[in-house]
CSV table of C-alpha atoms in Angstrom, one decimal:
chain,number,residue,atom,x,y,z
A,79,UNK,CA,23.5,28.7,19.5
A,80,UNK,CA,23.3,25.6,17.2
A,81,UNK,CA,22.1,27.5,14.1
A,82,UNK,CA,24.8,29.9,13.4
A,83,UNK,CA,26.1,28.5,10.9
A,84,UNK,CA,23.0,28.8,9.1
A,85,UNK,CA,20.9,32.0,8.0
A,86,UNK,CA,17.3,32.0,9.0
A,87,UNK,CA,14.8,33.0,6.4
A,88,UNK,CA,11.8,35.1,7.9
A,89,UNK,CA,8.9,35.3,5.4
A,90,UNK,CA,6.8,33.3,3.2
A,91,UNK,CA,8.7,31.1,0.8
A,92,UNK,CA,7.8,31.7,-3.0
A,93,UNK,CA,6.3,29.2,-5.0
A,94,UNK,CA,9.0,27.1,-6.4
A,95,UNK,CA,10.0,27.9,-10.3
A,96,UNK,CA,13.7,26.7,-10.5
A,97,UNK,CA,15.1,23.8,-12.0
A,98,UNK,CA,15.0,22.3,-8.8
A,99,UNK,CA,11.1,22.0,-8.9
A,100,UNK,CA,10.6,20.0,-12.3
A,101,UNK,CA,10.9,16.6,-10.4
A,102,UNK,CA,8.1,17.6,-7.4
A,103,UNK,CA,5.9,18.8,-10.3
A,104,UNK,CA,6.5,16.0,-12.6
A,105,UNK,CA,5.7,13.4,-9.8
A,106,UNK,CA,2.6,15.3,-8.3
A,107,UNK,CA,1.1,15.1,-12.0
A,108,UNK,CA,1.8,11.1,-12.2
A,109,UNK,CA,0.2,10.5,-8.8
A,110,UNK,CA,-2.7,12.4,-9.6
A,111,UNK,CA,-2.7,10.6,-12.8
A,112,UNK,CA,-2.7,7.5,-10.9
A,113,UNK,CA,-5.6,8.6,-8.7
A,114,UNK,CA,-7.8,9.2,-12.2
A,115,UNK,CA,-6.5,5.7,-13.3
A,116,UNK,CA,-7.9,4.3,-9.7
A,117,UNK,CA,-11.0,6.0,-10.2
A,118,UNK,CA,-11.6,4.7,-13.7
A,119,UNK,CA,-10.7,1.1,-12.1
A,120,UNK,CA,-12.9,1.5,-9.1
A,121,UNK,CA,-16.0,2.5,-11.6
A,122,UNK,CA,-15.1,-0.1,-13.8
A,123,UNK,CA,-15.1,-2.9,-11.2
A,124,UNK,CA,-18.3,-1.1,-9.6
A,125,UNK,CA,-19.9,-1.8,-13.1
A,126,UNK,CA,-18.7,-5.3,-13.8
A,127,UNK,CA,-18.7,-6.7,-10.3
A,128,UNK,CA,-15.6,-8.6,-11.7
A,129,UNK,CA,-12.0,-9.1,-10.2
A,130,UNK,CA,-8.9,-8.7,-12.7
A,131,UNK,CA,-6.1,-11.0,-12.4
A,132,UNK,CA,-2.5,-12.2,-13.6
A,133,UNK,CA,-2.2,-15.6,-12.3
A,134,UNK,CA,-0.1,-16.0,-9.4
A,135,UNK,CA,1.1,-12.6,-9.3
A,136,UNK,CA,-1.7,-10.3,-8.9
A,137,UNK,CA,-5.4,-9.7,-8.1
A,138,UNK,CA,-7.4,-6.5,-8.5
A,139,UNK,CA,-10.8,-6.9,-6.6
A,140,UNK,CA,-13.2,-4.7,-4.4
A,141,UNK,CA,-10.4,-4.1,-1.8
A,142,UNK,CA,-7.8,-3.1,-4.2
A,143,UNK,CA,-9.9,-0.8,-6.1
A,144,UNK,CA,-10.6,1.0,-2.9
A,145,UNK,CA,-7.4,1.3,-1.4
A,146,UNK,CA,-6.2,2.4,-4.9
A,147,UNK,CA,-8.2,5.3,-4.7
A,148,UNK,CA,-7.8,6.2,-1.3
A,149,UNK,CA,-4.0,5.8,-1.4
A,150,UNK,CA,-3.4,7.9,-4.5
A,151,UNK,CA,-5.6,10.6,-3.5
A,152,UNK,CA,-3.8,10.9,-0.1
A,153,UNK,CA,-0.7,10.9,-1.7
A,154,UNK,CA,-1.8,13.6,-4.4
A,155,UNK,CA,-2.3,15.7,-1.8
A,156,UNK,CA,0.6,15.2,0.0
A,157,UNK,CA,2.5,15.9,-3.1
A,158,UNK,CA,0.7,19.1,-3.8
A,159,UNK,CA,1.0,20.1,-0.2
A,160,UNK,CA,4.8,19.5,-0.3
A,161,UNK,CA,5.6,21.6,-3.4
A,162,UNK,CA,5.2,24.8,-0.8
A,163,UNK,CA,6.0,23.1,2.1
A,164,UNK,CA,9.5,21.5,1.1
A,165,UNK,CA,10.4,24.9,-0.8
A,166,UNK,CA,13.6,25.7,-0.3
A,167,UNK,CA,14.9,22.4,1.2
A,168,UNK,CA,18.4,21.1,-0.8
A,169,UNK,CA,16.5,17.4,-0.3
A,170,UNK,CA,13.4,18.2,-1.9
A,171,UNK,CA,13.7,15.6,-5.2
A,172,UNK,CA,14.9,13.0,-2.8
A,173,UNK,CA,11.7,13.8,-0.3
A,174,UNK,CA,9.3,13.4,-3.3
A,175,UNK,CA,11.1,10.4,-4.8
A,176,UNK,CA,10.2,8.7,-1.5
A,177,UNK,CA,6.9,9.7,-1.2
A,178,UNK,CA,6.3,8.4,-4.6
A,179,UNK,CA,7.9,5.4,-4.0
A,180,UNK,CA,5.9,4.7,-1.3
A,181,UNK,CA,2.7,5.2,-3.2
A,182,UNK,CA,3.8,2.9,-5.8
A,183,UNK,CA,4.7,0.4,-3.3
A,184,UNK,CA,1.7,0.6,-1.3
A,185,UNK,CA,-0.3,0.0,-4.3
A,186,UNK,CA,1.5,-3.0,-5.0
A,187,UNK,CA,1.0,-4.5,-1.9
A,188,UNK,CA,-3.0,-4.2,-1.9
A,189,UNK,CA,-2.8,-6.0,-5.6
A,190,UNK,CA,-0.3,-8.7,-4.9
A,191,UNK,CA,-1.6,-11.9,-4.6
A,192,UNK,CA,1.4,-13.8,-4.5
A,193,UNK,CA,2.8,-14.3,-0.7
A,194,UNK,CA,6.6,-13.3,-2.0
A,195,UNK,CA,5.5,-10.2,-3.6
A,196,UNK,CA,3.4,-9.3,-0.7
A,197,UNK,CA,6.0,-9.9,2.1
A,198,UNK,CA,8.5,-7.9,-0.1
A,199,UNK,CA,6.2,-5.0,-0.6
A,200,UNK,CA,5.5,-5.3,3.2
A,201,UNK,CA,9.1,-5.0,3.8
A,202,UNK,CA,9.7,-2.2,1.3
A,203,UNK,CA,6.8,0.0,2.6
A,204,UNK,CA,8.6,0.1,6.1
A,205,UNK,CA,11.7,1.1,5.0
A,206,UNK,CA,10.8,3.7,2.7
A,207,UNK,CA,8.4,5.1,5.5
A,208,UNK,CA,11.6,4.7,8.1
A,209,UNK,CA,13.7,6.9,5.4
A,210,UNK,CA,11.1,9.5,5.6
A,211,UNK,CA,11.1,9.7,9.3
A,212,UNK,CA,14.3,10.3,9.4
A,213,UNK,CA,14.3,12.2,6.1
A,214,UNK,CA,16.5,15.3,7.5
A,215,UNK,CA,20.3,14.5,7.1
A,216,UNK,CA,22.4,15.7,10.0
A,217,UNK,CA,19.9,15.8,12.3
A,218,UNK,CA,20.7,13.4,15.1
A,219,UNK,CA,16.9,13.0,16.7
A,220,UNK,CA,15.4,12.4,12.9
A,221,UNK,CA,18.1,9.8,12.3
A,222,UNK,CA,17.5,8.2,15.8
A,223,UNK,CA,13.6,8.2,15.1
A,224,UNK,CA,14.3,6.9,11.9
A,225,UNK,CA,16.4,4.2,13.1
A,226,UNK,CA,13.6,3.0,15.9
A,227,UNK,CA,11.2,2.8,13.1
A,228,UNK,CA,13.0,0.9,11.0
A,229,UNK,CA,13.8,-1.9,13.8
A,230,UNK,CA,10.0,-1.9,14.4
A,231,UNK,CA,9.1,-2.4,10.7
A,232,UNK,CA,11.8,-5.1,10.6
A,233,UNK,CA,10.1,-6.9,13.8
A,234,UNK,CA,6.9,-6.7,11.8
A,235,UNK,CA,8.2,-7.9,8.4
A,236,UNK,CA,9.6,-10.7,10.5
A,237,UNK,CA,6.6,-11.9,12.0
A,238,UNK,CA,5.1,-11.5,8.5
A,239,UNK,CA,7.7,-13.7,7.0
A,240,UNK,CA,7.1,-16.3,9.5
A,241,UNK,CA,3.2,-16.3,9.0
A,242,UNK,CA,3.7,-16.4,5.0
A,243,UNK,CA,6.5,-19.4,5.4
A,244,UNK,CA,4.2,-21.0,7.7
A,245,UNK,CA,1.0,-20.8,5.6
A,246,UNK,CA,3.2,-22.0,2.7
A,247,UNK,CA,4.4,-25.0,4.2
A,248,UNK,CA,1.4,-26.0,5.5
A,249,UNK,CA,-0.8,-25.6,2.4
A,250,UNK,CA,1.4,-25.4,-0.4
A,251,UNK,CA,0.2,-22.7,-1.9
A,252,UNK,CA,2.3,-19.7,-2.9
A,253,UNK,CA,-0.4,-17.2,-3.1
A,254,UNK,CA,-3.2,-15.6,-0.8
A,255,UNK,CA,-6.2,-16.8,-2.9
A,256,UNK,CA,-4.5,-20.1,-2.8
A,257,UNK,CA,-4.2,-20.2,1.1
A,258,UNK,CA,-7.8,-18.9,1.4
A,259,UNK,CA,-8.9,-22.3,-0.5
A,260,UNK,CA,-6.5,-24.5,1.2
A,261,UNK,CA,-7.1,-23.4,4.7
A,262,UNK,CA,-9.9,-25.6,6.1
A,263,UNK,CA,-12.9,-24.5,8.8
A,264,UNK,CA,-10.9,-26.4,11.3
A,265,UNK,CA,-7.9,-24.6,13.2
A,266,UNK,CA,-4.5,-26.3,13.4
A,267,UNK,CA,-1.4,-25.1,15.5
A,268,UNK,CA,0.4,-24.0,12.1
A,269,UNK,CA,-2.5,-22.1,11.1
A,270,UNK,CA,-2.9,-20.7,14.5
A,271,UNK,CA,1.1,-19.9,14.5
A,272,UNK,CA,0.6,-18.2,11.1
A,273,UNK,CA,-2.3,-16.0,12.3
A,274,UNK,CA,-0.5,-14.9,15.5
A,275,UNK,CA,2.2,-13.8,13.1
A,276,UNK,CA,-0.1,-11.9,10.9
A,277,UNK,CA,-1.8,-10.0,14.0
A,278,UNK,CA,1.5,-9.2,15.5
A,279,UNK,CA,2.6,-7.7,12.5
A,280,UNK,CA,-0.7,-6.0,11.9
A,281,UNK,CA,-0.3,-4.6,15.8
A,282,UNK,CA,3.0,-3.3,15.3
A,283,UNK,CA,2.1,-1.6,11.6
A,284,UNK,CA,-0.6,0.2,13.1
A,285,UNK,CA,0.9,1.4,16.1
A,286,UNK,CA,-1.2,-0.5,18.5
A,287,UNK,CA,-0.1,-0.7,22.4
A,288,UNK,CA,2.0,-1.5,23.4
A,289,UNK,CA,3.9,-1.2,19.9
A,290,UNK,CA,3.2,2.6,19.9
A,291,UNK,CA,6.8,4.0,20.8
A,292,UNK,CA,7.6,4.2,17.1
A,293,UNK,CA,4.7,6.3,16.1
A,294,UNK,CA,5.2,8.9,19.3
A,295,UNK,CA,8.9,9.1,18.1
A,296,UNK,CA,8.0,9.9,14.6
A,297,UNK,CA,7.8,13.6,14.8
A,298,UNK,CA,10.9,14.4,13.4
A,299,UNK,CA,9.3,13.6,10.0
A,300,UNK,CA,8.2,16.4,8.0
A,301,UNK,CA,4.6,17.2,8.4
A,302,UNK,CA,3.5,16.1,5.0
A,303,UNK,CA,5.2,12.6,5.8
A,304,UNK,CA,3.3,12.4,9.0
A,305,UNK,CA,0.0,13.3,7.0
A,306,UNK,CA,1.2,10.1,4.9
A,307,UNK,CA,1.8,8.0,7.9
A,308,UNK,CA,-0.9,8.5,9.9
A,309,UNK,CA,-3.6,8.6,6.9
A,310,UNK,CA,-2.2,5.6,4.9
A,311,UNK,CA,0.8,3.5,6.6
A,312,UNK,CA,-0.7,2.5,9.5
A,313,UNK,CA,-3.7,1.4,7.7
A,314,UNK,CA,-1.7,-1.4,6.7
A,315,UNK,CA,-2.8,-3.4,9.4
A,316,UNK,CA,-6.3,-3.7,8.7
A,317,UNK,CA,-5.5,-4.3,5.2
A,318,UNK,CA,-3.3,-7.3,6.3
A,319,UNK,CA,-6.1,-8.9,8.7
A,320,UNK,CA,-8.8,-8.4,5.9
A,321,UNK,CA,-6.5,-10.1,3.0
A,322,UNK,CA,-6.1,-13.0,5.4
A,323,UNK,CA,-9.5,-13.3,6.8
A,324,UNK,CA,-9.6,-16.7,6.2
A,325,UNK,CA,-6.9,-17.3,8.4
A,326,UNK,CA,-7.3,-15.1,11.4
A,327,UNK,CA,-11.0,-16.4,11.7
A,328,UNK,CA,-10.7,-20.1,11.6
A,329,UNK,CA,-10.5,-20.0,15.6
A,330,UNK,CA,-13.6,-18.2,17.5
A,331,UNK,CA,-10.8,-17.8,20.8
A,332,UNK,CA,-8.4,-16.3,18.1
A,333,UNK,CA,-11.0,-13.7,16.8
A,334,UNK,CA,-11.8,-12.7,20.7
A,335,UNK,CA,-8.2,-12.4,21.4
A,336,UNK,CA,-8.1,-9.7,18.4
A,337,UNK,CA,-11.1,-8.0,19.8
A,338,UNK,CA,-9.4,-7.7,23.2
A,339,UNK,CA,-5.9,-6.5,21.6
A,340,UNK,CA,-8.0,-4.0,19.7
A,341,UNK,CA,-10.2,-2.9,22.6
A,342,UNK,CA,-7.1,-2.5,25.0
A,343,UNK,CA,-5.3,-0.1,22.4
A,344,UNK,CA,-8.7,2.0,21.6
A,345,UNK,CA,-9.0,2.5,25.3
A,346,UNK,CA,-5.4,3.3,26.2
A,347,UNK,CA,-5.0,5.5,23.0
A,348,UNK,CA,-8.1,7.3,24.5
A,349,UNK,CA,-6.3,7.7,27.8
A,350,UNK,CA,-2.8,8.7,26.3
A,351,UNK,CA,-4.5,11.2,24.3
A,352,UNK,CA,-5.6,13.1,27.5
A,353,UNK,CA,-2.2,13.7,29.1
A,354,UNK,CA,-0.9,15.1,25.9
A,355,UNK,CA,0.1,19.2,25.5
A,356,UNK,CA,1.6,19.6,22.1
A,357,UNK,CA,-0.7,19.2,18.9
A,358,UNK,CA,1.1,16.2,16.9
A,359,UNK,CA,1.3,14.1,20.1
A,360,UNK,CA,-2.2,14.6,20.9
A,361,UNK,CA,-3.2,13.3,17.0
A,362,UNK,CA,-0.4,10.6,17.5
A,363,UNK,CA,-2.1,9.0,20.4
A,364,UNK,CA,-5.4,9.6,18.8
A,365,UNK,CA,-4.0,7.4,16.1
A,366,UNK,CA,-3.3,4.3,18.4
A,367,UNK,CA,-6.9,4.6,19.6
A,368,UNK,CA,-8.4,5.0,16.3
A,369,UNK,CA,-6.0,1.7,15.0
A,370,UNK,CA,-7.2,-0.3,17.7
A,371,UNK,CA,-10.8,0.7,17.0
A,372,UNK,CA,-10.1,-0.7,13.4
A,373,UNK,CA,-8.5,-4.0,14.6
A,374,UNK,CA,-11.2,-4.3,17.3
A,375,UNK,CA,-14.0,-4.3,14.3
A,376,UNK,CA,-12.0,-6.8,12.1
A,377,UNK,CA,-11.8,-9.3,15.4
A,378,UNK,CA,-15.7,-9.2,15.5
A,379,UNK,CA,-15.6,-10.1,12.0
A,380,UNK,CA,-17.1,-6.8,10.6
A,381,UNK,CA,-14.2,-6.3,7.9
A,382,UNK,CA,-16.1,-4.0,5.7
A,383,UNK,CA,-16.5,-1.6,9.0
A,384,UNK,CA,-13.0,-2.0,9.7
A,385,UNK,CA,-12.1,-1.0,6.0
A,386,UNK,CA,-14.5,1.9,6.2
A,387,UNK,CA,-13.0,3.0,9.4
A,388,UNK,CA,-9.4,3.2,8.2
A,389,UNK,CA,-10.7,5.1,4.8
A,390,UNK,CA,-12.6,7.7,6.7
A,391,UNK,CA,-9.8,8.0,9.7
A,392,UNK,CA,-7.7,8.6,6.9
A,393,UNK,CA,-9.2,11.5,5.6
A,394,UNK,CA,-9.6,13.1,9.1
A,395,UNK,CA,-6.4,12.5,10.2
A,396,UNK,CA,-4.7,13.8,6.6
A,397,UNK,CA,-6.5,17.0,7.3
A,398,UNK,CA,-5.5,17.2,10.9
A,399,UNK,CA,-1.9,16.8,10.1
A,400,UNK,CA,-1.7,19.4,7.0
A,401,UNK,CA,-3.6,21.7,9.2
A,402,UNK,CA,-1.6,21.4,12.5
A,403,UNK,CA,0.3,24.6,12.2
A,404,UNK,CA,-3.2,26.4,12.5
A,405,UNK,CA,-4.2,24.7,15.6
A,406,UNK,CA,-1.7,26.4,17.9
A,407,UNK,CA,-3.6,29.1,19.5
A,408,UNK,CA,-1.8,32.6,19.5
A,409,UNK,CA,-3.6,33.7,22.7
A,410,UNK,CA,-3.6,33.6,26.4
A,411,UNK,CA,-5.1,30.9,28.1
A,412,UNK,CA,-8.0,33.5,29.5
A,413,UNK,CA,-9.2,33.7,25.8
A,414,UNK,CA,-9.5,29.9,25.5
A,415,UNK,CA,-13.0,28.7,24.2
A,416,UNK,CA,-15.5,28.8,27.3
A,417,UNK,CA,-17.0,25.6,28.3
A,418,UNK,CA,-20.0,24.9,30.5
A,419,UNK,CA,-22.5,22.5,31.9
A,420,UNK,CA,-25.0,20.7,29.7
A,421,UNK,CA,-27.7,21.1,32.0
A,422,UNK,CA,-30.7,19.1,31.8
A,423,UNK,CA,-32.1,20.2,28.0
A,424,UNK,CA,-28.5,19.6,27.3
A,425,UNK,CA,-28.3,16.3,28.6
A,426,UNK,CA,-31.2,15.3,27.0
A,427,UNK,CA,-30.1,16.6,23.4
A,428,UNK,CA,-26.7,14.9,24.0
A,429,UNK,CA,-28.5,11.1,24.7
A,430,UNK,CA,-31.4,11.7,22.2
A,431,UNK,CA,-28.6,12.7,19.5
A,432,UNK,CA,-26.2,9.7,20.4
A,433,UNK,CA,-29.1,7.1,20.9
A,434,UNK,CA,-31.0,8.6,17.3
A,435,UNK,CA,-27.4,8.1,15.9
A,436,UNK,CA,-26.8,4.3,16.9
A,437,UNK,CA,-31.0,3.4,15.8
A,438,UNK,CA,-30.1,5.1,12.2
A,439,UNK,CA,-26.4,3.5,11.7
A,440,UNK,CA,-28.5,0.0,12.8
A,441,UNK,CA,-31.3,0.4,10.3
A,442,UNK,CA,-29.1,1.5,7.6
A,443,UNK,CA,-26.7,-1.4,7.9
A,444,UNK,CA,-28.6,-3.9,9.4
A,445,UNK,CA,-25.9,-4.3,11.9
A,446,UNK,CA,-27.2,-4.2,15.7
A,447,UNK,CA,-31.0,-5.2,14.8
A,448,UNK,CA,-30.7,-8.5,16.8
A,449,UNK,CA,-28.9,-10.2,19.3
A,450,UNK,CA,-25.4,-10.5,18.3
A,451,UNK,CA,-21.9,-9.0,18.0
A,452,UNK,CA,-23.2,-6.4,15.9
A,453,UNK,CA,-24.7,-4.5,18.9
A,454,UNK,CA,-21.0,-4.0,19.9
A,455,UNK,CA,-20.5,-2.0,16.5
A,456,UNK,CA,-23.5,0.2,17.1
A,457,UNK,CA,-22.5,1.0,20.8
A,458,UNK,CA,-19.2,2.2,19.4
A,459,UNK,CA,-21.1,4.7,16.9
A,460,UNK,CA,-23.4,5.7,20.2
A,461,UNK,CA,-20.3,6.4,22.3
A,462,UNK,CA,-18.8,8.3,19.4
A,463,UNK,CA,-21.7,10.6,18.7
A,464,UNK,CA,-22.3,10.8,22.4
A,465,UNK,CA,-18.5,12.2,22.7
A,466,UNK,CA,-18.9,14.3,19.7
A,467,UNK,CA,-22.4,16.0,21.0
A,468,UNK,CA,-21.4,16.6,24.2
A,469,UNK,CA,-18.1,18.8,22.8
A,470,UNK,CA,-20.8,21.0,20.6
A,471,UNK,CA,-23.6,21.3,23.5
A,472,UNK,CA,-20.6,22.2,26.2
A,473,UNK,CA,-19.5,25.3,24.0
A,474,UNK,CA,-20.6,28.1,25.6
A,475,UNK,CA,-19.4,30.5,23.1
A,476,UNK,CA,-22.2,29.7,20.9
A,477,UNK,CA,-26.0,30.3,21.7
A,478,UNK,CA,-27.9,27.5,23.4
A,479,UNK,CA,-30.5,27.6,20.7
A,480,UNK,CA,-28.1,26.9,17.9
A,481,UNK,CA,-26.1,24.4,19.8
A,482,UNK,CA,-29.1,22.1,20.5
A,483,UNK,CA,-30.9,22.4,17.1
A,484,UNK,CA,-27.6,22.1,14.9
A,485,UNK,CA,-26.2,19.0,17.1
A,486,UNK,CA,-28.8,16.4,15.6
A,487,UNK,CA,-29.1,18.0,12.0
A,488,UNK,CA,-25.5,17.7,11.4
A,489,UNK,CA,-24.7,14.6,13.5
A,490,UNK,CA,-27.5,12.2,12.0
A,491,UNK,CA,-26.3,13.1,8.3
A,492,UNK,CA,-23.2,12.4,9.0
A,493,UNK,CA,-24.1,8.9,10.3
A,494,UNK,CA,-26.1,8.2,7.4
A,495,UNK,CA,-23.0,9.1,5.0
A,496,UNK,CA,-21.1,6.8,7.3
A,497,UNK,CA,-23.6,4.1,7.1
A,498,UNK,CA,-23.9,4.6,3.3
A,499,UNK,CA,-20.2,4.4,2.8
A,500,UNK,CA,-20.0,1.0,4.9
A,501,UNK,CA,-22.4,-0.4,2.8
A,502,UNK,CA,-20.5,0.7,-0.7
A,503,UNK,CA,-17.7,-0.9,1.0
A,504,UNK,CA,-18.9,-3.8,2.3
A,505,UNK,CA,-20.5,-4.4,-1.0
A,506,UNK,CA,-17.0,-4.3,-2.7
A,507,UNK,CA,-15.6,-6.9,-0.3
A,508,UNK,CA,-18.4,-9.1,-0.5
A,509,UNK,CA,-16.5,-11.4,-3.0
A,510,UNK,CA,-13.6,-11.8,-0.7
A,511,UNK,CA,-13.2,-15.1,1.3
A,512,UNK,CA,-14.4,-15.2,4.8
A,513,UNK,CA,-15.9,-11.9,4.6
A,514,UNK,CA,-19.5,-11.0,6.3
A,515,UNK,CA,-19.2,-13.8,9.1
A,516,UNK,CA,-19.6,-11.8,12.3
A,517,UNK,CA,-18.3,-13.3,15.0
A,518,UNK,CA,-20.8,-14.7,17.9
A,519,UNK,CA,-21.4,-12.6,21.0
A,520,UNK,CA,-20.0,-13.9,24.1
A,521,UNK,CA,-19.8,-12.7,27.5
A,522,UNK,CA,-16.3,-11.3,26.8
A,523,UNK,CA,-17.8,-9.0,24.4
A,524,UNK,CA,-20.2,-7.9,27.0
A,525,UNK,CA,-17.4,-7.4,29.3
A,526,UNK,CA,-15.8,-5.3,26.5
A,527,UNK,CA,-18.3,-3.3,26.0
A,528,UNK,CA,-18.8,-2.4,29.5
A,529,UNK,CA,-15.0,-1.4,29.7
A,530,UNK,CA,-16.0,1.1,27.0
A,531,UNK,CA,-18.6,2.7,28.9
A,532,UNK,CA,-17.0,3.1,32.0
A,533,UNK,CA,-13.8,4.6,30.5
A,534,UNK,CA,-16.1,6.5,28.5
A,535,UNK,CA,-17.6,7.9,31.8
A,536,UNK,CA,-14.4,8.1,33.8
A,537,UNK,CA,-12.7,10.3,31.1
A,538,UNK,CA,-15.7,12.7,30.5
A,539,UNK,CA,-16.6,13.0,34.3
A,540,UNK,CA,-12.7,13.6,35.2
A,541,UNK,CA,-12.5,11.2,37.6
A,542,UNK,CA,-9.6,8.9,36.4
A,543,UNK,CA,-7.6,12.4,37.0
A,544,UNK,CA,-7.8,11.8,40.5
A,545,UNK,CA,-5.2,9.0,40.5
A,546,UNK,CA,-1.7,10.6,40.1
A,547,UNK,CA,-0.1,7.1,39.8
A,548,UNK,CA,-2.3,6.7,36.6
A,549,UNK,CA,-1.4,9.9,35.3
A,550,UNK,CA,2.3,9.0,35.8
A,551,UNK,CA,2.0,5.8,34.1
A,552,UNK,CA,0.4,7.7,31.1
A,553,UNK,CA,2.6,10.5,31.1
A,554,UNK,CA,5.4,7.9,30.8
A,555,UNK,CA,3.6,5.5,28.4
A,556,UNK,CA,3.7,8.6,25.9
A,557,UNK,CA,7.1,9.4,26.3
A,558,UNK,CA,8.9,8.8,22.8
A,559,UNK,CA,12.2,7.3,22.6
A,560,UNK,CA,14.7,9.7,24.6
A,561,UNK,CA,17.4,9.5,21.5
A,562,UNK,CA,14.4,11.3,19.5
A,563,UNK,CA,14.0,14.5,21.8
A,564,UNK,CA,15.4,17.5,21.2
A,565,UNK,CA,17.2,18.6,24.2
A,566,UNK,CA,17.2,22.3,23.2
A,567,UNK,CA,14.7,24.2,20.8
A,568,UNK,CA,17.3,26.4,19.2
A,569,UNK,CA,17.9,23.1,17.2
A,570,UNK,CA,14.8,23.9,15.3
A,571,UNK,CA,16.8,26.8,13.4
A,572,UNK,CA,19.2,24.4,12.3
A,573,UNK,CA,17.4,21.3,11.1
């Protein structure tokens, strides 16, 4: 056995109270103080509606305060959770130092106005996350996963560097706000090159297909680091596109390409998820799909929706990863949760709830109330509610009366909350350049909508499972790098 050199401890570890716990306790308190300060900045901005800036260096606006509150909250949860999770680890101080450093770098990134500062923060953010993925010293698979992620992140930073250098060379501006003012309404080759670099950097950061391998290979990271990665790190792709909205929106054809890129990953992530058998792998494929939705919303010109999506997805995914240990069923397959056919009444409840959710979202946000790309946004809401309603209504372990009656009572208030958060964030982003200009509806958007409907029907009905070639292709696409896979489960005893 590979674990003979290390004694195995069975039972619950005590809450750390030794000298070694001082740094984790200190950093945990500091990050919660940062969250309190971020809430104060958010409240002040909401009250005054003004942005604060150090000219040529940083700018604290609506996007900054939203992301500060979000990032520090997630980081605070991860810090608090990790004090017990990492108890007994010889490298606990190193882990907490990396997580706290990651928090500070992200806070600097979302406040940076200087192009050089933004690029450096982006690079450092990736390097710190790669070190968290490969945190366990002496574990070859963890080191391989960290090395793989580092190569991807360096490539993303290189694309971003080309984009920033091109913008500086074209406009002469050294700040993001200066670039926004200098980029005209007419595209040029240089601007399209910069926009392409920005989108490629966002795709790698957000683990969109085909750059998702680094994410599915990152399961060697401690669970709290995975939570921070899926709830925060991958969201930086959306932040990048919002910050440089004047660049990526300069050409309607380019925005359409962004929609197609996001839609491909959204559909691909949904399909990849269906062939996963482990909890973390399923969550990883889910993230690939959800980040595709986020990029797609940005491509539609609904940047407020993209930021709302990344914030709410962050809450959901952080919880899912931190609770992943409880998701493993300690029972035989025969005792699995029973499911049944929806029936005529069930189908009616599912359809009515989904349509009502879409209408409610459209009324509360004003999106999709007239012919335009907002209809595609509403369609995504309808399909999401449809999927959730089907899962609930077909749960045969719950009495039918409760399933049918509770579904609308839960789904519609949830949509109302989502719409309210969307309106709040949309208002906070209103002062940013090129925000609030949705794309014109085209035939390609109609084809994307049709693809989503067909994919939904194929997955929910199980028709896609009839193709063995598709199944093999999906399984192969979800395989992590071979160097990051354990060849023996006994290695877990040692690492």
